[in-house]
Coordinates of C-alpha atoms in Angstrom, one line a residue:
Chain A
X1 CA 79.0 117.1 88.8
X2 CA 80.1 114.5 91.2
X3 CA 78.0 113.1 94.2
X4 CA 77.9 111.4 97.6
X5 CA 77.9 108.2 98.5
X6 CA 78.0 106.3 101.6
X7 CA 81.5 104.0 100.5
X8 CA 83.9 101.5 102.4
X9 CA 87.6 102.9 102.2
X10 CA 89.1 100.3 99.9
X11 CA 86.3 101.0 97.2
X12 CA 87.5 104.8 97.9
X13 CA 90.5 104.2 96.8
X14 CA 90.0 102.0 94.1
X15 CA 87.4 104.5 92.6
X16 CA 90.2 107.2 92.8
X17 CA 92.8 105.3 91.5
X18 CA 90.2 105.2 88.5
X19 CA 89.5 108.3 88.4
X20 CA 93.6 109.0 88.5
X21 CA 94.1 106.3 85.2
X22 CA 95.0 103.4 86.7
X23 CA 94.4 100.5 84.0
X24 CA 96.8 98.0 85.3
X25 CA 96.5 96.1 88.9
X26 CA 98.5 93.2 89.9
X27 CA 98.0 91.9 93.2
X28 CA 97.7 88.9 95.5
X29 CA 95.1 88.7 98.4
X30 CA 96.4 89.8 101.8
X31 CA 94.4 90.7 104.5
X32 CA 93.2 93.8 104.9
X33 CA 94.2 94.8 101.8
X34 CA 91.8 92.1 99.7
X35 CA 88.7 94.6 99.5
X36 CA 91.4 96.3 97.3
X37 CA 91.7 93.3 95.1
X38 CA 87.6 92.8 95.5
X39 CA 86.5 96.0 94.4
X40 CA 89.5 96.5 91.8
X41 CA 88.3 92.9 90.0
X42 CA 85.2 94.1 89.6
X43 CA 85.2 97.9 88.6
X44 CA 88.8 97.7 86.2
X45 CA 87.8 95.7 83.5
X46 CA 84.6 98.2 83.6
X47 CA 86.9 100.7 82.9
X48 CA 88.7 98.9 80.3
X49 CA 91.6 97.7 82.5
X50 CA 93.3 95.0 83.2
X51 CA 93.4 92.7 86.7
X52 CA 95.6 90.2 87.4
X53 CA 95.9 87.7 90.3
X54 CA 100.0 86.6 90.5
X55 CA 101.4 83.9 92.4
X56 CA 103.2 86.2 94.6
X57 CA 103.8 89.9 95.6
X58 CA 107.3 89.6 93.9
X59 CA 105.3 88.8 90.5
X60 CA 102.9 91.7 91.2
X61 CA 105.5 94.7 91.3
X62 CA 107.2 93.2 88.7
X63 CA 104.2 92.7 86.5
X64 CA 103.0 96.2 87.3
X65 CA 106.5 98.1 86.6
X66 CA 106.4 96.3 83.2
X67 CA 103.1 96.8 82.8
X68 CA 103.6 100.8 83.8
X69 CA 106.5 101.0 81.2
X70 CA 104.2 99.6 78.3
X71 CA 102.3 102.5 78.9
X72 CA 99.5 101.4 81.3
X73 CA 99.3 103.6 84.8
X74 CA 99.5 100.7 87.2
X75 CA 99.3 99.5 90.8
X76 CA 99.9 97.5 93.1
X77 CA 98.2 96.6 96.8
X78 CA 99.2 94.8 99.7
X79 CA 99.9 94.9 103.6
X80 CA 102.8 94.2 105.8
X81 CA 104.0 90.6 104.7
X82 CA 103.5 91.4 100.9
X83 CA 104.8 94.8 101.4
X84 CA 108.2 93.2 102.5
X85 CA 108.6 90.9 99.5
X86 CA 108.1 94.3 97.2
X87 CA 110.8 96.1 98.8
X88 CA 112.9 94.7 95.7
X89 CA 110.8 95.4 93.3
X90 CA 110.3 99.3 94.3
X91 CA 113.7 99.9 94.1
X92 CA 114.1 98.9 90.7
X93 CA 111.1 101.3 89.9
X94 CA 113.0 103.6 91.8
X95 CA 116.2 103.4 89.7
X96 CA 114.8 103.1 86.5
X97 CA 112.1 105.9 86.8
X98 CA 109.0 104.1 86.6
X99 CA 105.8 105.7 88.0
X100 CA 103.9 103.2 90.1
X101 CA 101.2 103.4 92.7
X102 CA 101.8 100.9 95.8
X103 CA 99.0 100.6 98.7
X104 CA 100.1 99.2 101.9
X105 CA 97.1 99.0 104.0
X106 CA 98.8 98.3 107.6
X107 CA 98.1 95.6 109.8
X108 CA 100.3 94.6 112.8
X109 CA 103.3 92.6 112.6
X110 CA 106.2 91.6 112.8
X111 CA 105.7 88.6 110.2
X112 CA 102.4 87.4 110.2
X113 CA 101.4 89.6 113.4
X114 CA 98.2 90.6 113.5
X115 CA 96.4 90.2 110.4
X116 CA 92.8 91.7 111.0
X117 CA 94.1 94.6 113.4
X118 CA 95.5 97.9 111.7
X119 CA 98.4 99.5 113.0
X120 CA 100.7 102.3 111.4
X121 CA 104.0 99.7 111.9
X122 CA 105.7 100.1 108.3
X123 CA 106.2 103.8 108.5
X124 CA 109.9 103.3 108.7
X125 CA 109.4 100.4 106.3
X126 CA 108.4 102.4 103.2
X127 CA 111.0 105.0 103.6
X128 CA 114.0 102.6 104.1
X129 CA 113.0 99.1 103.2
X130 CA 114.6 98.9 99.7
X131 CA 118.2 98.6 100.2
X132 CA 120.7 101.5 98.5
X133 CA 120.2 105.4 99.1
X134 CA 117.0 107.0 97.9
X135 CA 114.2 109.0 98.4
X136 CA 110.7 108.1 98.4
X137 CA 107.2 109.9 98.8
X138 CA 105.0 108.3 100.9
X139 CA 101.1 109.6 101.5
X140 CA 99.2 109.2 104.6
X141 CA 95.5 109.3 104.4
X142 CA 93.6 110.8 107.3
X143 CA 90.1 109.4 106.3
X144 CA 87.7 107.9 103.5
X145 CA 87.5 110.8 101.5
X146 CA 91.0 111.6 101.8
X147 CA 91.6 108.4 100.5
X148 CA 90.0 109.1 97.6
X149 CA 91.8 112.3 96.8
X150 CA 95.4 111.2 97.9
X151 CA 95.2 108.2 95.0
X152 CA 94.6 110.5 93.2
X153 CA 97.6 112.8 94.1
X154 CA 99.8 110.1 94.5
X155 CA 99.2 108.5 90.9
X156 CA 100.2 112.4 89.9
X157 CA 103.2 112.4 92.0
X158 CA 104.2 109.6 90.4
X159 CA 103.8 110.9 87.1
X160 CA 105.6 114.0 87.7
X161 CA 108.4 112.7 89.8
X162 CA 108.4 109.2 87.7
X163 CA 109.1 107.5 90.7
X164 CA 106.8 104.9 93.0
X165 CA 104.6 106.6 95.4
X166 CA 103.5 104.6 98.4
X167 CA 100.0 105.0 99.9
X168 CA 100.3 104.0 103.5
X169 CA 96.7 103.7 104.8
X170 CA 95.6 101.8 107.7
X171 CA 92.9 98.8 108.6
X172 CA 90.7 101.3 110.0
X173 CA 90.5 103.7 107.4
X174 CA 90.3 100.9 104.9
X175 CA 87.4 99.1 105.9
X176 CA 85.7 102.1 107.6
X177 CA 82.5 103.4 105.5
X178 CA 81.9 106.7 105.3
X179 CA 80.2 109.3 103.3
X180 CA 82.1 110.7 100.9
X181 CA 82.3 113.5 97.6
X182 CA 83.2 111.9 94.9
X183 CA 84.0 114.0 92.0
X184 CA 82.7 114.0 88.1
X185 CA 84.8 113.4 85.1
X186 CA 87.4 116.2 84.9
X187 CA 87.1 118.2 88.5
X188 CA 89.9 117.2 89.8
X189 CA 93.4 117.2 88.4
X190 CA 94.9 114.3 86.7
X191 CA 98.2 114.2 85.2
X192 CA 99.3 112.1 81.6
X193 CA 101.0 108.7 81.8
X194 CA 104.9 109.2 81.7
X195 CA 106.9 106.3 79.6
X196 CA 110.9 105.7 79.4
X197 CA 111.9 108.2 75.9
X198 CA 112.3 106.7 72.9
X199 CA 115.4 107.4 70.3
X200 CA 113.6 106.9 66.6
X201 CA 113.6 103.2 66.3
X202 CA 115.8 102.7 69.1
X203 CA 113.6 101.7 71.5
X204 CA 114.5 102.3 74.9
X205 CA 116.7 100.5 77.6
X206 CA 115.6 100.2 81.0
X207 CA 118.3 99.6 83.2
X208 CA 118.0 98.7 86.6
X209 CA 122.0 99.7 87.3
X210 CA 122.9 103.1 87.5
X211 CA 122.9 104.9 84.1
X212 CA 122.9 108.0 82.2
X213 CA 119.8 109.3 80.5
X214 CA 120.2 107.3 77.5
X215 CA 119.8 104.5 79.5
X216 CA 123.6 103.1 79.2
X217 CA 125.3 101.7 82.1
X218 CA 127.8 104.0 84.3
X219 CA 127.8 101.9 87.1
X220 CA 131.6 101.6 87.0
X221 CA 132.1 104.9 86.5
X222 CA 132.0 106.7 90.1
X223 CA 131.7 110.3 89.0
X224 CA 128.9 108.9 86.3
X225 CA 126.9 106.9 89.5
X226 CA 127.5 109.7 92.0
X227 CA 125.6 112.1 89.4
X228 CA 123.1 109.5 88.3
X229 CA 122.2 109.0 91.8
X230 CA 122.1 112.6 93.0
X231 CA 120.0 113.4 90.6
X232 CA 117.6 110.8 91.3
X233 CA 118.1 111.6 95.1
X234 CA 117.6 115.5 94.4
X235 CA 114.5 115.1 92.4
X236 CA 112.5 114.5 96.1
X237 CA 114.7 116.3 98.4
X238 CA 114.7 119.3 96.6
X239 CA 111.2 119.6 96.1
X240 CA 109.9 119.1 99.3
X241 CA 108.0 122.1 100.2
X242 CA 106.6 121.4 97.0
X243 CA 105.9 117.4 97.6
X244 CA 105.0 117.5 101.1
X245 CA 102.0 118.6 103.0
X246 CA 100.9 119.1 106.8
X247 CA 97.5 119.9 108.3
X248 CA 97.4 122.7 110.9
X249 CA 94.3 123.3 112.8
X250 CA 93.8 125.5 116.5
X251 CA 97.2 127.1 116.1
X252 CA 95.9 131.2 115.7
X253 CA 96.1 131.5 119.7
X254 CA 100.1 129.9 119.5
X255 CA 99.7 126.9 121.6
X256 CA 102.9 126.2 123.7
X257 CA 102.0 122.6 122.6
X258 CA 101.2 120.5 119.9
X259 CA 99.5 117.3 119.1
X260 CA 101.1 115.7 116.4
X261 CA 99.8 112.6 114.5
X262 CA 99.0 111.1 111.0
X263 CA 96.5 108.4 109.3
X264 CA 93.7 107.0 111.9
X265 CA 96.0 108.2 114.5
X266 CA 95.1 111.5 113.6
X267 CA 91.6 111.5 114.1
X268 CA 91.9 110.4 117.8
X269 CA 94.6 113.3 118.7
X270 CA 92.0 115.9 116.8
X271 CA 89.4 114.4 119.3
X272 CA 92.1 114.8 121.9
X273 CA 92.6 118.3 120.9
X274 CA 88.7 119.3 120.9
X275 CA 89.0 117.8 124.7
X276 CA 91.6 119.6 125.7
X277 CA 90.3 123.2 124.1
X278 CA 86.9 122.9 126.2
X279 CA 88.4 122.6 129.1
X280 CA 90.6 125.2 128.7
X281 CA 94.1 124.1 127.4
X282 CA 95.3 125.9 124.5
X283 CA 96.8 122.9 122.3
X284 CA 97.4 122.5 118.7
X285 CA 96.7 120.2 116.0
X286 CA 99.2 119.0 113.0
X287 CA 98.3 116.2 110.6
X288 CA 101.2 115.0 108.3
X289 CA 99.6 114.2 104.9
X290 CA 103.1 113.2 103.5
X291 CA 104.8 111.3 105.7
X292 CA 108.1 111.2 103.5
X293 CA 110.1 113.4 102.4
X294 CA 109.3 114.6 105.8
X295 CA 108.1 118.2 105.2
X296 CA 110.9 119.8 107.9
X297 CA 110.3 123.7 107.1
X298 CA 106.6 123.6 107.2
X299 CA 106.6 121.7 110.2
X300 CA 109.1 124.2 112.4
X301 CA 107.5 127.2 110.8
X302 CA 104.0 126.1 112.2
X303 CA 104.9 124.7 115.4
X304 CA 107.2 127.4 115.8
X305 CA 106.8 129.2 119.7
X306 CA 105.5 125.8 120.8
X307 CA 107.7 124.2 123.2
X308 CA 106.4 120.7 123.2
X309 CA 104.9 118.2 120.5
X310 CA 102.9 115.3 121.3
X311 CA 102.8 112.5 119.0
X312 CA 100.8 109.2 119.4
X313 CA 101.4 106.3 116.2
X314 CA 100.3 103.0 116.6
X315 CA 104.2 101.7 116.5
X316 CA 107.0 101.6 119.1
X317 CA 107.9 105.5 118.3
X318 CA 109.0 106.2 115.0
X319 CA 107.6 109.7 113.4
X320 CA 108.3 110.8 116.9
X321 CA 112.0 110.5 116.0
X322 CA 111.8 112.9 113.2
X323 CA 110.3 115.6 115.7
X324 CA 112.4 115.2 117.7
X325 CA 115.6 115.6 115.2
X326 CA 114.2 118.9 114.3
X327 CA 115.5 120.0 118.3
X328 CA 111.6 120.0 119.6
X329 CA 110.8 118.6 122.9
X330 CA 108.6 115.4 121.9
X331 CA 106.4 112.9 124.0
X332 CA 106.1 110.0 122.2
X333 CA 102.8 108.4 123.0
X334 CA 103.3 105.1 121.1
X335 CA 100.4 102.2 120.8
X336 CA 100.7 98.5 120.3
X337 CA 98.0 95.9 119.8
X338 CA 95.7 97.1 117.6
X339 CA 93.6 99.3 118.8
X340 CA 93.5 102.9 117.9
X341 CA 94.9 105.5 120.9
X342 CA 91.6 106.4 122.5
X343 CA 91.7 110.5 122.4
X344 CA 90.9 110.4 126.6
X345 CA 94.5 108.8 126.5
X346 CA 96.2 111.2 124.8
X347 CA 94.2 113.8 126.6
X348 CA 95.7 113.0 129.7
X349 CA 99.0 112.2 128.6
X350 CA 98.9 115.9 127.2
X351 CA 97.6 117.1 130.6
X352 CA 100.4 115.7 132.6
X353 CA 102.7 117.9 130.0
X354 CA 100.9 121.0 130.5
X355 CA 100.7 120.9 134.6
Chain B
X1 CA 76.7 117.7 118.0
X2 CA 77.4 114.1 117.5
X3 CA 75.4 111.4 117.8
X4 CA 76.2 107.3 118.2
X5 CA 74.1 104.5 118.0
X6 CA 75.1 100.9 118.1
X7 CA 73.3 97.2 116.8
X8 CA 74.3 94.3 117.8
X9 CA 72.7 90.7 117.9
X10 CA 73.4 87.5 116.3
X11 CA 74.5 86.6 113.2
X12 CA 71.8 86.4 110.7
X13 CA 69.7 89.3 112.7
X14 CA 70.5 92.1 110.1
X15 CA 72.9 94.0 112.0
X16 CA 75.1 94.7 109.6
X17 CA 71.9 96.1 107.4
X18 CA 70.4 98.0 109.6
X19 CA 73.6 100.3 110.1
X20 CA 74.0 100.4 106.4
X21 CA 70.5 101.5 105.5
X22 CA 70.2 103.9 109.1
X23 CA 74.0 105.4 107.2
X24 CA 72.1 106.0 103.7
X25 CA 69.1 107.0 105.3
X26 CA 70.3 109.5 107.2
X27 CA 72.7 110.6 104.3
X28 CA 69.1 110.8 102.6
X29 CA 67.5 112.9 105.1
X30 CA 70.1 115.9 105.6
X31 CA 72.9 115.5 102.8
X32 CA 74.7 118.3 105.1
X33 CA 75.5 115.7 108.1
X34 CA 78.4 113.4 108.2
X35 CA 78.0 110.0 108.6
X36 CA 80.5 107.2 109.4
X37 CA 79.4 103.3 109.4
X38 CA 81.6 100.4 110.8
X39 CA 80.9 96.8 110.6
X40 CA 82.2 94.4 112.7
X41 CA 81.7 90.7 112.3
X42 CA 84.9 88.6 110.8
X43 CA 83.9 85.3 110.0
X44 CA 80.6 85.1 112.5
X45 CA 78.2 85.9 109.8
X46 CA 76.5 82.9 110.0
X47 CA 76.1 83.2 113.7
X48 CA 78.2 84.2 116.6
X49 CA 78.4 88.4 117.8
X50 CA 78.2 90.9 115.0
X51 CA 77.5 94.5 115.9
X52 CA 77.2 97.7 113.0
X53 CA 78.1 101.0 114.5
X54 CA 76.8 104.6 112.9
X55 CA 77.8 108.1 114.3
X56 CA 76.0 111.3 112.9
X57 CA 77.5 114.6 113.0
X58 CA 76.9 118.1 111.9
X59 CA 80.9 118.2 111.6
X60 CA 83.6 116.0 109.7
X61 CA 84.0 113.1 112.2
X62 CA 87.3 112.7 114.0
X63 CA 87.3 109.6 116.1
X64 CA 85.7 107.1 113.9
X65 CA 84.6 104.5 116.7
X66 CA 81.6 104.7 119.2
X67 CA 82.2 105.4 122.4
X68 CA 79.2 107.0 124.4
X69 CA 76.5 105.7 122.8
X70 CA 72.9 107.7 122.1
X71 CA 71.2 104.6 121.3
X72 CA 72.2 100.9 121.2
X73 CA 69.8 98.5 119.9
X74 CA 70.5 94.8 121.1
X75 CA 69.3 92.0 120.0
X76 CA 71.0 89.2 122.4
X77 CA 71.8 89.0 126.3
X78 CA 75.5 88.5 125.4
X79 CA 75.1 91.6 123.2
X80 CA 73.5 93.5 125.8
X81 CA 75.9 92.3 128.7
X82 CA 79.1 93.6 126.6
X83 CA 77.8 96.8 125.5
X84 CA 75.4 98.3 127.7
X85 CA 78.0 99.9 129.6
X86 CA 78.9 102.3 126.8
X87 CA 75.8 103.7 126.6
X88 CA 75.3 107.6 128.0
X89 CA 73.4 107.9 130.9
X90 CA 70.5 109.8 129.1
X91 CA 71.0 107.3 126.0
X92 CA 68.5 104.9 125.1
X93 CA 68.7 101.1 125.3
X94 CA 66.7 98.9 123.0
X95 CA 66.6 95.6 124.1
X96 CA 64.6 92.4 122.3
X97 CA 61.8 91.2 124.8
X98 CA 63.7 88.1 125.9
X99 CA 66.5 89.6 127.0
X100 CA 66.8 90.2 131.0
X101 CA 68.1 93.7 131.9
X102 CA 68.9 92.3 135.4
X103 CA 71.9 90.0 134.2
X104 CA 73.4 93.2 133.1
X105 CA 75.2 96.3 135.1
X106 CA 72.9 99.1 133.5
X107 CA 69.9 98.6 135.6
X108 CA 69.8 102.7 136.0
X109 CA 69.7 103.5 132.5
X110 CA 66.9 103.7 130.3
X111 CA 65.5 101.0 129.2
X112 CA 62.5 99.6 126.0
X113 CA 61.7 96.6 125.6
X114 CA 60.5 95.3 122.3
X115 CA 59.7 92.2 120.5
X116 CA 61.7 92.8 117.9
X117 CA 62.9 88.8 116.9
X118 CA 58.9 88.1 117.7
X119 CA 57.9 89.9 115.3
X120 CA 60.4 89.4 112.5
X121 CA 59.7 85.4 112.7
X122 CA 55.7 86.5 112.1
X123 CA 56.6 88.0 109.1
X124 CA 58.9 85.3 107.7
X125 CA 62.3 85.3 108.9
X126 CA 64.6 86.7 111.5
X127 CA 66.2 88.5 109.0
X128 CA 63.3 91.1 109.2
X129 CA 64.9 92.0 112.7
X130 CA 67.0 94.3 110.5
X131 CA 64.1 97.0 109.0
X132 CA 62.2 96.1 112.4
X133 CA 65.0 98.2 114.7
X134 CA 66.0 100.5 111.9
X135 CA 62.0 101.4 111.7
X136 CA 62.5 101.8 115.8
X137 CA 65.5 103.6 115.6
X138 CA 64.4 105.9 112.9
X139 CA 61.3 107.2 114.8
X140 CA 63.5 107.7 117.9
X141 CA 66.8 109.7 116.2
X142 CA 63.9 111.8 114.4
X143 CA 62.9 113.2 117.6
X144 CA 66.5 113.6 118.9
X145 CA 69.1 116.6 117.6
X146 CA 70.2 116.8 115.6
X147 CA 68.2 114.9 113.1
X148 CA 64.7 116.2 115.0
X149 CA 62.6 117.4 112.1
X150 CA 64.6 116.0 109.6
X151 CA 64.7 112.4 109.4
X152 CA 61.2 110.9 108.4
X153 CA 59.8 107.6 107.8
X154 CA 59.6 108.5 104.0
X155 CA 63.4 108.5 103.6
X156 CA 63.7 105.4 105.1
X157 CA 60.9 103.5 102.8
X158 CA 63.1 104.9 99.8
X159 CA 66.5 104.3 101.1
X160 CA 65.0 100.5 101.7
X161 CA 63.6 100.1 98.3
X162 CA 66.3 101.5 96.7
X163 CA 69.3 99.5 99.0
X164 CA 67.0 95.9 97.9
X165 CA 66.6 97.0 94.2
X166 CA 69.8 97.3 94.1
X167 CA 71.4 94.7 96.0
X168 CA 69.2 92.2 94.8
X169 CA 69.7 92.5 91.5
X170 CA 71.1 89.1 90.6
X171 CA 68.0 87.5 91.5
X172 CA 65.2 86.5 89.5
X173 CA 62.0 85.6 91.8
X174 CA 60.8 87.1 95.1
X175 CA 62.3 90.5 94.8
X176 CA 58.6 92.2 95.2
X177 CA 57.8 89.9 98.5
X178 CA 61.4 90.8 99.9
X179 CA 60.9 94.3 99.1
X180 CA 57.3 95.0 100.7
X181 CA 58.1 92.5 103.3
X182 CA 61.2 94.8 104.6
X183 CA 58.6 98.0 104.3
X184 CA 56.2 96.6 106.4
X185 CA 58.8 95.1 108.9
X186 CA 60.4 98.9 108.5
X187 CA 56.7 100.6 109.8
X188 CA 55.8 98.0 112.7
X189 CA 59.4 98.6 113.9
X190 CA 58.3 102.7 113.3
X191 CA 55.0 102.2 115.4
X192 CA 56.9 99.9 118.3
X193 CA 58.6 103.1 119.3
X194 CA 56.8 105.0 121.5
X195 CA 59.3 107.0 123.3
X196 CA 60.2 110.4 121.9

């Protein structure tokens, strides 16, 4: 049996990564992602894990792909700035198949920005910010106790993709305290640890060049790299119906439009949408969960018969541009500063669409 | 049905306590409700504006920040010239004694003024402000929906105990005096209230 507790959403998702294995976190303070570090320091080693402060962020991914390969689940945390010097590093996890969880709590930016302010500005940033073609999964909590759960998920993910999963969160949701479930010892799935194969007393190679699946080198073989990279490619994109999830809520009455958001940014545009339904407007909610692979055939199948989608971030407009390549009419209602959209803004934004 | 209420003061007033304990209280008095806390003070902790917001909701909580407020209980005039304006017009306002309602813009709302800091500097410390307006706010949201019926003193002496027990537990002396000084600062700030 689990139980409730009243708990801040960086001890949330510490407890869950936990509860999903995690043994291994290297890190480097980074505001607002040092409740992370906090809370990790002092409930890891409880759980017989390790915690390590690095020099850098660079050190950090590094230490916590080797650390993943030597057979501890591992993690790293950071936000914006740090987040940018791990690009590198999740790559390499990338191309040599190394499950890893990596927490970007956003603040604002660019650079140093706007430390203590959340925003949702590295969206584009965790699909495409590793150089070279690949795809990546990238989760997208909505509030504390889904913050809980999706570590959870995305430490699974990771397992049975081996790839790095990113955990984009926000300021808000990371410092907000709220009451949450939090589960007993085996009610909620976890999945085993998964480590390079071994050959006998061979050992393994872990190369960070394209290579087959002994590990050897192909990268000057193009019809070798083009397959080693497909395949690494196809492991996401074909499986995104079964990767990806949306939220769908107020859609029975087929709403000609749609109020489309994600993270923190969600909760305002479900206020928005309770606004809106009492005085009359029939207007529907969708919540990405996964923000990447971006879940295409769930999305047109539920918004289908809608004519317009609203979407409000806290960027200059980027999910927005996803919509609107699936051929839907799209509003963007983008916010910079800091502050979350307030749901009477999107409320009127969305009335001016529906008159 | 949902239902804000805001603390500010000064640094050093419990602020940031009273929303935590009013969060686990409530959690304590109907495990069905839904309950979101947010702290805000950045480096002022040793002085300067800090303010702890709770909202309380039979429903999972979408927008997580207050913004028509059931009941603000403030501490400072700065505090109280920032924020009264958010409060509904059939809220409550909670002012300390010293503070001067005509220097705000909310002269029309409703109004109670108590001696909260008074009082918490007779017991011992202006810390006790804390379980003074959680003791005032707890008699009030128990007579308000949706917590009417539900939330009682008792919850609160037990949430208090247990919250000090707890966080206390590093130190070696004083724990007893800190403890039944918070539970009787917690019932004069329960008597204060008189409007239901």
């Amino acid at each position: 049996m689990g139980k409730y507790s009243l708990m801040m959403g960086s001890e949330a998702l510490v407890r869950g990564a936990i509860y999903a294995g995690i043994r291994f976190y290297a890190g480097y303070p980074i505001t607002p992602a040092t409740e992370v570090a906090e809370y990790m320091a002092q409930l890891l080693p409880r759980a017989g894990g390790i915690f390590v402060q690095t020099e850098d962020e660079l050190a950090a991914i590094n230490m916590a792909i080797g650390a993943s390969v030597a057979k501890w689940k591992a993690m790293v945390a950071t936000s914006g700035p740090g987040f940018s010097l791990m690009q590198e590093g999740i790559g390499h996890a990338i191309n040599t198949e190394v499950p890893l969880l990596i927490v970007d709590v956003q603040r604002g930016g660019p650079s140093t920005g706007q430390p203590t302010m959340p925003s949702q500005q590295d969206v584009f940033q965790a699909r495409y910010g590793s150089h070279g073609s690949y795809e990546i999964i990238v989760l997208s909590p909505g509030n504390v106790q889904e913050l809980f759960y999706l570590t959870i998920d995305a430490v699974n993910l990771s397992e049975q993709y081996r790839t790095p999963v990113i955990l984009l969160t926000e300021e808000i949701t990371a410092h907000l305290w709220e009451k949450i479930y939090v589960p007993g010892p085996g009610e909620y799935p976890v999945l085993p640890h998964a480590t390079p194969p071994t050959r006998g007393d061979e050992g393994f190679l872990l190369e960070s060049q394209l290579h087959d699946e002994r590990g050897y080198n192909v990268a000057n073989d193009p019809e070798l790299s083009a397959k080693a990279l497909w395949r690494l490619i196809r492991k996401i994109r074909d499986n995104v119906d079964k990767i990806s999830r949306i939220e769908v809520k107020y859609f029975d009455d087929e709403p000609s439009v749609f109020i489309a958001s994600y993270g923190c940014s969600a909760r305002s545009a479900l206020a928005a949408v309770k606004m809106l339904r009492q005085d009359g407007y029939k207007v529907g909610f969708l919540r990405l969960i996964t923000l990447w692979p971006f879940p295409e055939n769930t999305i047109r199948n539920a918004v289908r018969g809608a004519s317009t989608v609203v979407v409000p971030e806290m960027n200059s407009g980027y999910i927005v541009n996803e919509f609107r390549l699936l051929g839907l009419n799209v509003v963007s209602v983008p916010k910079l500063g800091g502050e979350m959209p307030m749901p009477e803004e999107v409320y009127s934004i969305v009335k001016g669409v529906l008159s | 049905m949902r239902l804000e209420v805001r603390f500010a003061g000064f640094g050093g007033q419990g602020v940031i306590t009273a929303g935590r304990l009013l969060a686990l209280i409530i959690m304590e008095a109907d495990p069905s409700l839904y309950v979101v806390y947010s702290p805000s003070y950045g480096f002022q902790t040793r002085g300067g504006d800090t303010l702890s917001d709770v909202i309380i909701s039979h429903e999972e909580i979408d927008y997580p920040k207050v913004r028509r407020i059931d009941l603000a209980v403030m501490l400072t005039q700065q505090a109280y010239n920032k924020y009264c304006g958010l409060v509904k017009d059939d809220g409550l306002i909670v002012i300390d004694e010293h503070v001067n309602k005509d220097k705000g813009t909310c002269g029309n709302k409703r109004h109670y003024k108590l001696g909260i800091v008074a009082s918490a500097r007779q017991i011992g410390s202006d810390a006790y402000a804390s379980t003074i307006m959680l003791g005032a706010s707890i008699n009030y949201l128990g007579n308000t929906e949706p917590l009417k019926g539900r939330l009682m003193l008792e919850h609160a002496r037990q949430v208090v105990i247990r919250y000090f027990k707890e966080t206390l537990l590093g130190r070696k002396v004083g724990i007893e005096d800190l403890i039944n000084k918070n539970i009787k600062a917690l019932e004069i700030g329960y008597e204060m209230m008189k409007i239901k």
